[in-house]
Short mmCIF file of C-alpha atoms in Angstrom, two decimals:
data_model
loop_
_atom_site.label_atom_id
_atom_site.label_comp_id
_atom_site.label_asym_id
_atom_site.label_seq_id
_atom_site.Cartn_x
_atom_site.Cartn_y
_atom_site.Cartn_z
CA MET A 1 -1.83 17.72 -48.96
CA PRO A 2 -1.65 20.12 -46.14
CA LYS A 3 -2.50 18.70 -42.63
CA PRO A 4 -6.06 19.65 -41.51
CA SER A 5 -6.05 22.41 -38.77
CA HIS A 6 -7.37 21.31 -35.36
CA ARG A 7 -7.32 24.99 -34.08
CA GLU A 8 -11.12 25.51 -34.05
CA LYS A 9 -11.65 22.16 -32.57
CA LEU A 10 -9.36 23.06 -29.83
CA LEU A 11 -10.87 26.35 -29.11
CA GLU A 12 -14.42 25.09 -29.01
CA ALA A 13 -13.80 21.98 -26.83
CA GLY A 14 -11.21 23.98 -24.72
CA PHE A 15 -13.78 26.61 -23.90
CA GLU A 16 -15.89 24.12 -22.18
CA VAL A 17 -13.12 22.32 -20.58
CA VAL A 18 -11.66 25.70 -19.16
CA LEU A 19 -15.06 26.98 -18.18
CA GLU A 20 -15.93 23.78 -16.33
CA ARG A 21 -12.58 23.03 -14.70
CA GLY A 22 -11.14 26.52 -14.34
CA TYR A 23 -7.74 28.09 -15.55
CA CYS A 24 -5.62 26.11 -13.11
CA GLY A 25 -7.76 22.70 -13.31
CA ALA A 26 -7.81 22.45 -17.06
CA SER A 27 -4.65 20.96 -18.43
CA VAL A 28 -3.38 21.12 -22.03
CA ARG A 29 -3.98 17.16 -22.18
CA ASP A 30 -7.46 17.79 -21.09
CA ILE A 31 -8.10 20.20 -23.87
CA VAL A 32 -6.59 18.16 -26.55
CA GLN A 33 -8.54 15.01 -25.41
CA ALA A 34 -11.84 17.01 -25.34
CA ALA A 35 -11.03 18.07 -28.87
CA GLY A 36 -10.23 14.58 -30.34
CA ALA A 37 -6.96 16.10 -31.59
CA PRO A 38 -3.44 14.85 -31.56
CA GLN A 39 -1.31 15.91 -28.67
CA GLY A 40 1.11 18.03 -30.69
CA SER A 41 -1.61 20.00 -32.35
CA PHE A 42 -1.97 22.37 -29.45
CA THR A 43 1.51 23.66 -29.78
CA ASN A 44 1.12 23.90 -33.53
CA HIS A 45 -1.54 26.61 -32.97
CA PHE A 46 -0.74 28.25 -29.56
CA ALA A 47 2.61 29.44 -28.06
CA SER A 48 1.36 28.36 -24.52
CA LYS A 49 -1.68 27.71 -22.48
CA ASP A 50 -1.92 31.32 -21.47
CA ALA A 51 -2.01 32.24 -25.17
CA PHE A 52 -4.93 29.78 -25.57
CA CYS A 53 -6.69 30.98 -22.61
CA LEU A 54 -6.21 34.65 -23.71
CA GLU A 55 -7.91 33.88 -26.99
CA LEU A 56 -10.67 32.17 -25.10
CA LEU A 57 -11.41 35.26 -23.07
CA ASN A 58 -11.45 37.40 -26.10
CA ARG A 59 -14.00 35.15 -27.70
CA TYR A 60 -16.09 35.11 -24.58
CA PHE A 61 -15.80 38.83 -24.26
CA ALA A 62 -17.15 39.04 -28.07
CA MET A 63 -20.20 37.18 -26.99
CA VAL A 64 -20.57 39.57 -23.86
CA GLU A 65 -20.14 42.75 -26.19
CA GLU A 66 -22.87 41.36 -28.62
CA ASN A 67 -25.26 40.95 -25.69
CA ILE A 68 -24.26 44.52 -24.55
CA ARG A 69 -25.04 45.96 -27.85
CA LEU A 70 -28.66 44.40 -27.97
CA THR A 71 -29.40 45.31 -24.26
CA LEU A 72 -27.41 48.10 -22.18
CA ARG A 73 -26.60 50.19 -25.37
CA ASN A 74 -29.85 49.64 -27.07
CA ASP A 75 -31.22 53.10 -27.16
CA ALA A 76 -34.63 52.02 -28.41
CA ALA A 77 -35.47 50.25 -25.27
CA LYS A 78 -36.26 51.74 -21.86
CA PRO A 79 -32.87 51.88 -19.86
CA LEU A 80 -33.96 49.71 -16.79
CA ALA A 81 -35.73 47.16 -19.09
CA ARG A 82 -32.52 46.64 -21.09
CA LEU A 83 -30.34 46.22 -17.91
CA GLU A 84 -32.83 43.71 -16.84
CA GLU A 85 -32.57 41.86 -20.13
CA TRP A 86 -28.86 42.03 -19.94
CA LEU A 87 -28.98 40.25 -16.65
CA ASP A 88 -31.64 37.74 -18.09
CA ILE A 89 -29.35 36.80 -20.77
CA LEU A 90 -26.61 36.05 -18.27
CA ILE A 91 -28.66 34.06 -15.98
CA ARG A 92 -30.14 32.06 -18.90
CA PHE A 93 -26.52 31.20 -20.15
CA LEU A 94 -25.57 30.03 -16.55
CA LYS A 95 -28.64 27.87 -16.20
CA LYS A 96 -27.52 25.89 -19.28
CA ALA A 97 -24.87 24.43 -17.35
CA GLY A 98 -26.90 23.91 -14.08
CA MET A 99 -25.15 26.93 -12.42
CA ARG A 100 -21.95 24.96 -12.25
CA ASN A 101 -19.60 26.80 -14.43
CA GLY A 102 -19.87 30.50 -13.72
CA CYS A 103 -18.65 33.32 -15.81
CA LEU A 104 -15.41 32.97 -17.60
CA ILE A 105 -14.56 36.69 -16.75
CA GLY A 106 -15.03 36.00 -13.03
CA ASN A 107 -13.48 32.72 -13.05
CA PHE A 108 -10.24 34.13 -14.77
CA SER A 109 -10.35 36.99 -12.34
CA ALA A 110 -10.09 34.59 -9.41
CA GLU A 111 -7.42 32.44 -10.94
CA ALA A 112 -5.71 33.45 -14.07
CA GLY A 113 -5.11 37.01 -13.04
CA GLU A 114 -2.46 35.65 -10.45
CA HIS A 115 -0.73 33.46 -12.96
CA SER A 116 -0.62 35.48 -16.24
CA GLU A 117 0.09 39.17 -16.64
CA PRO A 118 -1.39 39.33 -20.24
CA ILE A 119 -4.56 37.75 -18.98
CA ARG A 120 -4.82 40.18 -15.85
CA HIS A 121 -4.37 43.12 -18.12
CA ARG A 122 -7.11 41.90 -20.72
CA LEU A 123 -9.35 41.27 -17.76
CA GLY A 124 -8.91 44.94 -16.59
CA GLU A 125 -9.76 46.07 -20.07
CA VAL A 126 -12.77 43.87 -20.32
CA THR A 127 -13.97 44.87 -16.79
CA ARG A 128 -13.69 48.59 -17.64
CA GLU A 129 -15.62 48.38 -20.94
CA ILE A 130 -18.43 46.33 -19.20
CA HIS A 131 -18.54 49.25 -16.37
CA ARG A 132 -18.66 51.75 -19.06
CA SER A 133 -21.74 50.15 -20.62
CA VAL A 134 -23.60 49.71 -17.30
CA THR A 135 -22.91 53.34 -16.58
CA TYR A 136 -24.20 54.30 -20.04
CA CYS A 137 -27.39 52.55 -19.48
CA LEU A 138 -27.77 54.02 -15.88
CA GLU A 139 -27.13 57.39 -17.21
CA ALA A 140 -29.98 56.91 -19.83
CA ALA A 141 -32.01 55.93 -16.91
CA VAL A 142 -31.52 59.18 -15.07
CA LYS A 143 -32.23 61.05 -18.36
CA ALA A 144 -35.51 59.20 -18.75
CA GLY A 145 -36.45 59.80 -15.16
CA GLU A 146 -36.26 56.22 -14.02
CA LEU A 147 -33.45 57.07 -11.68
CA HIS A 148 -32.94 60.04 -9.59
CA SER A 149 -31.07 62.96 -10.98
CA SER A 150 -28.56 62.86 -8.11
CA ALA A 151 -27.56 59.32 -8.88
CA ASP A 152 -23.73 58.64 -9.00
CA CYS A 153 -23.98 56.13 -12.15
CA ASP A 154 -20.32 55.34 -12.27
CA GLU A 155 -20.22 54.48 -8.70
CA LEU A 156 -23.37 52.41 -8.90
CA ALA A 157 -22.21 50.53 -12.03
CA GLN A 158 -19.19 49.55 -10.05
CA PHE A 159 -21.22 48.35 -7.18
CA LEU A 160 -23.56 46.56 -9.48
CA TYR A 161 -21.04 44.55 -11.44
CA ALA A 162 -18.93 43.57 -8.47
CA SER A 163 -22.25 42.42 -6.69
CA LEU A 164 -23.30 40.46 -9.74
CA GLN A 165 -19.90 38.71 -9.91
CA GLY A 166 -20.30 37.83 -6.20
CA ALA A 167 -23.82 36.44 -6.95
CA ILE A 168 -22.51 34.24 -9.76
CA LEU A 169 -19.76 32.82 -7.62
CA GLN A 170 -22.31 31.99 -4.88
CA SER A 171 -24.70 30.42 -7.42
CA LYS A 172 -21.71 28.36 -8.80
CA VAL A 173 -21.00 27.06 -5.29
CA GLU A 174 -24.62 26.30 -4.69
CA HIS A 175 -25.35 24.92 -8.09
CA SER A 176 -28.50 27.07 -7.90
CA ALA A 177 -29.75 30.29 -9.56
CA VAL A 178 -31.34 31.38 -6.15
CA PRO A 179 -28.30 33.71 -5.43
CA LEU A 180 -28.54 35.47 -8.69
CA GLU A 181 -32.26 35.68 -8.64
CA ARG A 182 -31.93 37.19 -5.29
CA PHE A 183 -29.43 39.77 -6.39
CA LYS A 184 -31.70 40.76 -9.33
CA LYS A 185 -34.76 41.04 -7.15
CA THR A 186 -32.89 43.17 -4.57
CA LEU A 187 -31.26 45.27 -7.26
CA PHE A 188 -34.65 46.52 -8.80
CA ALA A 189 -36.62 46.41 -5.67
CA LEU A 190 -34.20 48.35 -3.36
CA VAL A 191 -31.32 49.64 -5.23
CA LEU A 192 -32.42 51.06 -8.48
CA ARG A 193 -35.27 53.12 -6.89
CA PRO A 194 -35.54 56.84 -7.62
CA ASP A 195 -35.76 57.76 -3.71
CA ALA A 196 -32.80 55.06 -3.04
CA GLU A 197 -30.64 56.65 -5.79
CA ALA A 198 -30.71 59.93 -4.33
CA HIS A 199 -29.38 58.53 -1.07
CA TYR A 200 -26.99 56.34 -2.75
CA GLY A 201 -25.48 59.10 -5.08
CA GLN A 202 -24.72 61.32 -1.99
CA ALA A 203 -23.23 58.20 -0.07
CA GLY A 204 -21.04 57.51 -2.99
CA ARG A 205 -19.75 61.09 -3.28
CA ARG A 206 -19.13 61.16 0.45
CA SER A 207 -17.19 57.88 0.35
CA ARG A 208 -14.89 59.21 -2.51
CA ARG A 209 -14.13 62.38 -0.63
CA GLY A 210 -13.13 60.44 2.48
CA ARG A 211 -10.61 58.35 0.48
CA ASN A 212 -9.06 61.48 -0.92
#
């Protein structure tokens, strides 16, 4: 009879281990023990720890893409409302672990990008896709009159996602949702205002001209 496959058990348990301990902190032994699988089962299914973590990243991003489909790219809802819902989904996910684990994309960006070229390359693709979706939502907000017509949506999306990842990291350090909640409050109260957008769009264009 064929031996039972431990692949799914390794991926499911390994996701929790890597999310909690990080790319560098989680060993293959930790992953195998968490899965309750034989030590040799890991190399039967994965060429390396890098290959394993790359698959974890792809699975995580599949969840992110589904949330994006339901929120940022949901044309049936008001643009800024769906941006807020996208953030709320993320905050609820992080709260389940007491704000201790952070975001796998951000965690890997801080750690794995320096150790694995395939993961670094994939992180670039993932981040660009998220930026495109945030930009798409912000452009819809401009069309709906929720943001000023001069808003630089691409520049704002870059700023928004970088600030979000910083807030997630701070929440992870503090084991508190306060930094994320503060980020969200400031974003909608001060940054995503029609009058603020006019100023921001002009500032963003001046900044890019200065770099050229």
